[in-house]
Amino acid sequence: MDNDEGPTLPDGIKDRRYSKQIATKALSEMYTPEKRFQEWVCVILCGILMSVNLVYLVFYFRIDSLHIIILSSFAGILSADFMSGLVHWGADTWGSVDIPIFGRAFIRPFREHHIDPTGITRHDWIETNGDNCALTILALGTMTKDFMTKPETFILENYWWSCYIFFLALFVTLTNQIHKWSHTYFGLPNWVEILQNYHIILPRQHHRIHHVSPHETYFCITTGWLNYPLEKIGFWTTLEYLIEKCTGYKPRDDDMKWAKTIPTT
């Protein structure tokens, strides 16, 4: 080996690194200006709707409903954690980047993340959170419409539901930011590290379990509270077994194609 190529690597190591560089580059180049525009629109709409709904929730707050707010909020956070697992499991386990529109827009980031787990730490706020914001717009828009058009009696009777939807939407929106923090080991604000250490949001050590190949467990990435119980009952493996039996599709087949070593020439 020439001196300018650096030290000699053990057999196979250079090939693995090179193949991952090729795969990462190929996946990152699928991030298009159109996708970027979609993310910007979703982040702006989500921010506006979230702010409007928060104002309405504060306006209609009654102290005697505090216990309902706490319970509804907790249920919303748990639901967001489960939904993060469901979406994460679905995108990790099924589908392909070759699916028209959807594949490159939504499955691509999951394939890239398993090849380059720290790549997410180099994404800005828009790229990190754009897709999650898109998931919340319909629910937040419906809430805003109800606050603006329904009578006060209806709003007060359904205040618990509004709190549930708001916290569900809030934590769905923040899920990928929390996920990004779980891969960030330097420069995190103290308050984020405190939330991680007390497992209020997804801890870094907890999320490492998912990143052991073949990435088949611990899919919940908002708080991670549901990972252990879902793993204990075999929730994901049962779903995969049933889907494979019914369709013949093998779980994580596309993911493993991207992650496998491609020999260099």
Short mmCIF file of C-alpha atoms in Angstrom, two decimals:
data_model
loop_
_atom_site.label_atom_id
_atom_site.label_comp_id
_atom_site.label_asym_id
_atom_site.label_seq_id
_atom_site.Cartn_x
_atom_site.Cartn_y
_atom_site.Cartn_z
CA MET A 1 0.00 0.00 0.00
CA ASP A 2 1.27 3.50 -0.84
CA ASN A 3 2.16 5.71 2.10
CA ASP A 4 -0.49 8.32 1.25
CA GLU A 5 -3.23 5.71 1.70
CA GLY A 6 -2.64 5.46 5.41
CA PRO A 7 -1.93 2.41 7.60
CA THR A 8 -2.75 -1.08 6.38
CA LEU A 9 -6.13 -2.32 7.64
CA PRO A 10 -7.03 -5.92 8.53
CA ASP A 11 -8.60 -7.95 5.72
CA GLY A 12 -12.20 -6.91 5.08
CA ILE A 13 -12.20 -3.76 7.25
CA LYS A 14 -11.44 -1.38 4.39
CA ASP A 15 -14.11 -3.05 2.25
CA ARG A 16 -16.77 -2.66 4.93
CA ARG A 17 -15.96 0.99 5.49
CA TYR A 18 -15.92 1.74 1.79
CA SER A 19 -19.18 -0.05 1.12
CA LYS A 20 -20.89 1.90 3.92
CA GLN A 21 -19.58 5.15 2.47
CA ILE A 22 -21.05 4.24 -0.91
CA ALA A 23 -24.42 3.24 0.59
CA THR A 24 -24.60 6.33 2.81
CA LYS A 25 -23.80 8.62 -0.12
CA ALA A 26 -26.39 6.92 -2.33
CA LEU A 27 -29.10 7.28 0.31
CA SER A 28 -28.22 10.86 1.23
CA GLU A 29 -28.40 11.90 -2.44
CA MET A 30 -32.06 10.84 -2.46
CA TYR A 31 -32.82 13.84 -0.19
CA THR A 32 -34.29 16.20 -2.79
CA PRO A 33 -35.17 19.93 -2.81
CA GLU A 34 -38.83 18.92 -3.09
CA LYS A 35 -38.52 16.87 0.08
CA ARG A 36 -36.84 19.81 1.81
CA PHE A 37 -39.70 22.12 0.77
CA GLN A 38 -42.28 19.65 2.11
CA GLU A 39 -40.46 19.58 5.46
CA TRP A 40 -40.34 23.38 5.69
CA VAL A 41 -44.09 23.64 5.01
CA CYS A 42 -44.91 20.97 7.61
CA VAL A 43 -42.70 22.53 10.30
CA ILE A 44 -44.26 25.97 9.80
CA LEU A 45 -47.85 24.67 9.77
CA CYS A 46 -47.24 22.48 12.79
CA GLY A 47 -45.68 25.36 14.74
CA ILE A 48 -48.60 27.67 14.00
CA LEU A 49 -51.27 25.09 14.86
CA MET A 50 -49.47 23.99 18.02
CA SER A 51 -49.25 27.61 19.23
CA VAL A 52 -52.91 28.35 18.48
CA ASN A 53 -54.11 25.22 20.27
CA LEU A 54 -51.93 25.94 23.31
CA VAL A 55 -53.50 29.40 23.62
CA TYR A 56 -56.98 27.87 23.51
CA LEU A 57 -56.05 25.20 26.08
CA VAL A 58 -54.73 27.83 28.47
CA PHE A 59 -57.85 29.99 27.92
CA TYR A 60 -60.23 27.13 28.77
CA PHE A 61 -58.15 25.77 31.67
CA ARG A 62 -60.05 25.16 34.92
CA ILE A 63 -58.21 24.26 38.12
CA ASP A 64 -60.74 21.56 39.00
CA SER A 65 -59.77 19.69 35.83
CA LEU A 66 -56.07 19.51 36.70
CA HIS A 67 -56.16 15.77 37.46
CA ILE A 68 -57.83 15.12 34.10
CA ILE A 69 -55.12 17.13 32.35
CA ILE A 70 -52.37 15.12 34.06
CA LEU A 71 -53.94 11.76 33.17
CA SER A 72 -54.70 12.83 29.59
CA SER A 73 -51.17 14.15 29.17
CA PHE A 74 -49.63 10.92 30.43
CA ALA A 75 -51.85 8.90 28.10
CA GLY A 76 -50.82 11.14 25.21
CA ILE A 77 -47.11 10.61 25.93
CA LEU A 78 -47.58 6.83 26.16
CA SER A 79 -49.50 6.84 22.89
CA ALA A 80 -46.75 8.87 21.22
CA ASP A 81 -44.15 6.35 22.42
CA PHE A 82 -46.19 3.46 21.03
CA MET A 83 -46.77 5.26 17.73
CA SER A 84 -43.05 6.01 17.44
CA GLY A 85 -42.40 2.29 17.85
CA LEU A 86 -45.05 1.32 15.32
CA VAL A 87 -43.79 3.73 12.65
CA HIS A 88 -40.14 2.91 13.40
CA TRP A 89 -40.80 -0.83 13.28
CA GLY A 90 -42.81 -0.53 10.07
CA ALA A 91 -40.21 1.55 8.23
CA ASP A 92 -37.28 -0.52 9.51
CA THR A 93 -38.89 -3.88 8.79
CA TRP A 94 -40.93 -3.52 5.61
CA GLY A 95 -40.89 -1.65 2.33
CA SER A 96 -38.10 -0.40 0.12
CA VAL A 97 -36.56 2.88 -0.99
CA ASP A 98 -37.71 1.87 -4.50
CA ILE A 99 -41.38 2.41 -3.65
CA PRO A 100 -42.48 5.43 -5.74
CA ILE A 101 -42.44 8.73 -3.79
CA PHE A 102 -43.02 7.14 -0.37
CA GLY A 103 -39.83 5.04 -0.44
CA ARG A 104 -37.38 7.86 -1.00
CA ALA A 105 -39.30 10.35 1.10
CA PHE A 106 -39.97 8.27 4.22
CA ILE A 107 -38.19 4.90 4.16
CA ARG A 108 -34.84 6.26 2.97
CA PRO A 109 -33.97 7.99 6.30
CA PHE A 110 -34.41 4.72 8.20
CA ARG A 111 -32.05 2.85 5.86
CA GLU A 112 -29.49 5.63 6.08
CA HIS A 113 -29.73 5.73 9.86
CA HIS A 114 -28.75 2.07 10.32
CA ILE A 115 -25.72 2.51 8.08
CA ASP A 116 -24.70 5.84 9.63
CA PRO A 117 -26.35 6.14 13.08
CA THR A 118 -24.64 9.44 13.92
CA GLY A 119 -25.72 10.99 10.61
CA ILE A 120 -28.88 12.23 12.32
CA THR A 121 -26.76 14.48 14.54
CA ARG A 122 -25.69 16.39 11.42
CA HIS A 123 -29.29 17.09 10.37
CA ASP A 124 -30.68 20.55 11.09
CA TRP A 125 -34.02 21.22 12.79
CA ILE A 126 -36.01 21.06 9.55
CA GLU A 127 -34.63 17.75 8.29
CA THR A 128 -34.80 16.22 11.76
CA ASN A 129 -38.40 17.15 12.51
CA GLY A 130 -40.15 17.76 9.18
CA ASP A 131 -41.71 14.32 8.77
CA ASN A 132 -42.92 14.14 12.36
CA CYS A 133 -44.54 17.54 12.02
CA ALA A 134 -46.37 16.24 8.94
CA LEU A 135 -47.93 13.47 11.03
CA THR A 136 -49.55 15.93 13.45
CA ILE A 137 -51.02 18.56 11.13
CA LEU A 138 -54.39 16.88 10.55
CA ALA A 139 -55.05 16.29 14.27
CA LEU A 140 -53.89 19.79 15.25
CA GLY A 141 -55.93 21.35 12.44
CA THR A 142 -59.05 19.51 13.60
CA MET A 143 -58.45 20.73 17.16
CA THR A 144 -58.13 24.32 15.97
CA LYS A 145 -61.34 24.05 13.96
CA ASP A 146 -63.21 22.69 16.98
CA PHE A 147 -61.91 25.44 19.26
CA MET A 148 -62.97 28.09 16.76
CA THR A 149 -66.38 26.70 15.82
CA LYS A 150 -67.76 24.61 18.71
CA PRO A 151 -69.71 26.06 21.66
CA GLU A 152 -67.97 26.47 25.01
CA THR A 153 -69.97 23.67 26.60
CA PHE A 154 -68.67 21.22 23.99
CA ILE A 155 -65.08 22.39 24.48
CA LEU A 156 -65.24 22.05 28.27
CA GLU A 157 -66.85 18.61 28.09
CA ASN A 158 -64.14 17.42 25.72
CA TYR A 159 -61.24 19.30 27.32
CA TRP A 160 -59.62 16.05 28.43
CA TRP A 161 -59.60 14.81 24.83
CA SER A 162 -58.07 18.06 23.61
CA CYS A 163 -55.30 17.70 26.21
CA TYR A 164 -54.69 14.11 25.14
CA ILE A 165 -54.45 15.02 21.43
CA PHE A 166 -52.26 18.05 22.16
CA PHE A 167 -49.69 16.08 24.18
CA LEU A 168 -49.82 13.21 21.71
CA ALA A 169 -49.10 15.67 18.87
CA LEU A 170 -46.43 17.48 20.89
CA PHE A 171 -44.46 14.32 21.67
CA VAL A 172 -44.93 12.91 18.17
CA THR A 173 -43.49 16.19 16.87
CA LEU A 174 -40.53 15.97 19.26
CA THR A 175 -39.84 12.26 18.74
CA ASN A 176 -37.11 12.58 16.14
CA GLN A 177 -35.47 15.44 18.04
CA ILE A 178 -35.41 13.20 21.12
CA HIS A 179 -34.05 10.43 18.90
CA LYS A 180 -31.32 12.77 17.66
CA TRP A 181 -30.37 13.62 21.25
CA SER A 182 -30.02 9.90 22.00
CA HIS A 183 -27.21 9.78 19.42
CA THR A 184 -25.56 13.00 20.59
CA TYR A 185 -22.77 12.49 23.12
CA PHE A 186 -21.25 15.96 23.29
CA GLY A 187 -22.69 19.42 23.78
CA LEU A 188 -26.20 18.50 24.94
CA PRO A 189 -27.89 21.05 27.23
CA ASN A 190 -27.90 20.02 30.89
CA TRP A 191 -31.70 19.85 30.98
CA VAL A 192 -31.72 17.32 28.12
CA GLU A 193 -29.18 15.12 29.91
CA ILE A 194 -31.27 15.29 33.11
CA LEU A 195 -34.38 14.18 31.21
CA GLN A 196 -32.39 11.32 29.66
CA ASN A 197 -30.82 10.26 32.96
CA TYR A 198 -34.23 10.07 34.64
CA HIS A 199 -35.70 8.28 31.58
CA ILE A 200 -38.29 10.99 31.00
CA ILE A 201 -37.17 10.98 27.37
CA LEU A 202 -35.24 8.29 25.47
CA PRO A 203 -31.87 7.66 27.17
CA ARG A 204 -28.74 7.14 25.08
CA GLN A 205 -27.79 3.81 26.67
CA HIS A 206 -31.33 2.50 26.28
CA HIS A 207 -31.44 3.26 22.55
CA ARG A 208 -28.12 1.51 21.91
CA ILE A 209 -29.97 -1.80 22.26
CA HIS A 210 -31.87 -1.12 19.04
CA HIS A 211 -28.67 -0.45 17.10
CA VAL A 212 -27.32 -3.95 17.56
CA SER A 213 -27.74 -5.65 14.16
CA PRO A 214 -30.25 -6.76 12.87
CA HIS A 215 -32.14 -3.91 14.59
CA GLU A 216 -35.10 -6.06 15.59
CA THR A 217 -36.02 -4.75 19.03
CA TYR A 218 -36.59 -1.59 21.15
CA PHE A 219 -38.31 0.40 18.39
CA CYS A 220 -40.01 3.01 20.63
CA ILE A 221 -37.95 6.21 20.50
CA THR A 222 -39.97 8.92 22.24
CA THR A 223 -39.56 7.92 25.86
CA GLY A 224 -38.72 4.24 25.39
CA TRP A 225 -41.05 3.36 28.28
CA LEU A 226 -42.88 0.72 26.24
CA ASN A 227 -39.82 -1.05 24.85
CA TYR A 228 -39.36 -3.55 27.67
CA PRO A 229 -43.04 -4.56 28.06
CA LEU A 230 -43.52 -4.89 24.29
CA GLU A 231 -40.37 -6.99 24.04
CA LYS A 232 -41.47 -9.11 27.00
CA ILE A 233 -44.76 -10.09 25.31
CA GLY A 234 -43.09 -10.57 21.91
CA PHE A 235 -45.26 -7.90 20.30
CA TRP A 236 -43.05 -7.12 17.28
CA THR A 237 -41.92 -10.67 16.60
CA THR A 238 -45.55 -11.86 16.66
CA LEU A 239 -46.57 -9.18 14.15
CA GLU A 240 -43.63 -10.07 11.91
CA TYR A 241 -44.47 -13.78 12.08
CA LEU A 242 -48.10 -13.16 11.12
CA ILE A 243 -47.22 -10.79 8.26
CA GLU A 244 -44.56 -13.13 6.87
CA LYS A 245 -46.98 -16.08 7.04
CA CYS A 246 -49.71 -14.12 5.26
CA THR A 247 -47.61 -12.34 2.63
CA GLY A 248 -44.36 -14.27 2.30
CA TYR A 249 -42.35 -11.07 2.74
CA LYS A 250 -39.29 -11.44 4.96
CA PRO A 251 -38.85 -8.80 7.68
CA ARG A 252 -35.91 -6.38 7.31
CA ASP A 253 -34.97 -7.84 3.93
CA ASP A 254 -34.42 -4.44 2.30
CA ASP A 255 -32.70 -3.04 5.41
CA MET A 256 -30.17 -5.88 5.41
CA LYS A 257 -29.46 -5.38 1.71
CA TRP A 258 -28.28 -1.85 2.46
CA ALA A 259 -26.38 -2.85 5.59
CA LYS A 260 -24.50 -5.84 4.16
CA THR A 261 -20.90 -5.63 3.03
CA ILE A 262 -20.38 -4.85 -0.66
CA PRO A 263 -16.92 -6.01 -1.76
CA THR A 264 -14.80 -3.32 -3.40
CA THR A 265 -12.77 -3.82 -6.55
#
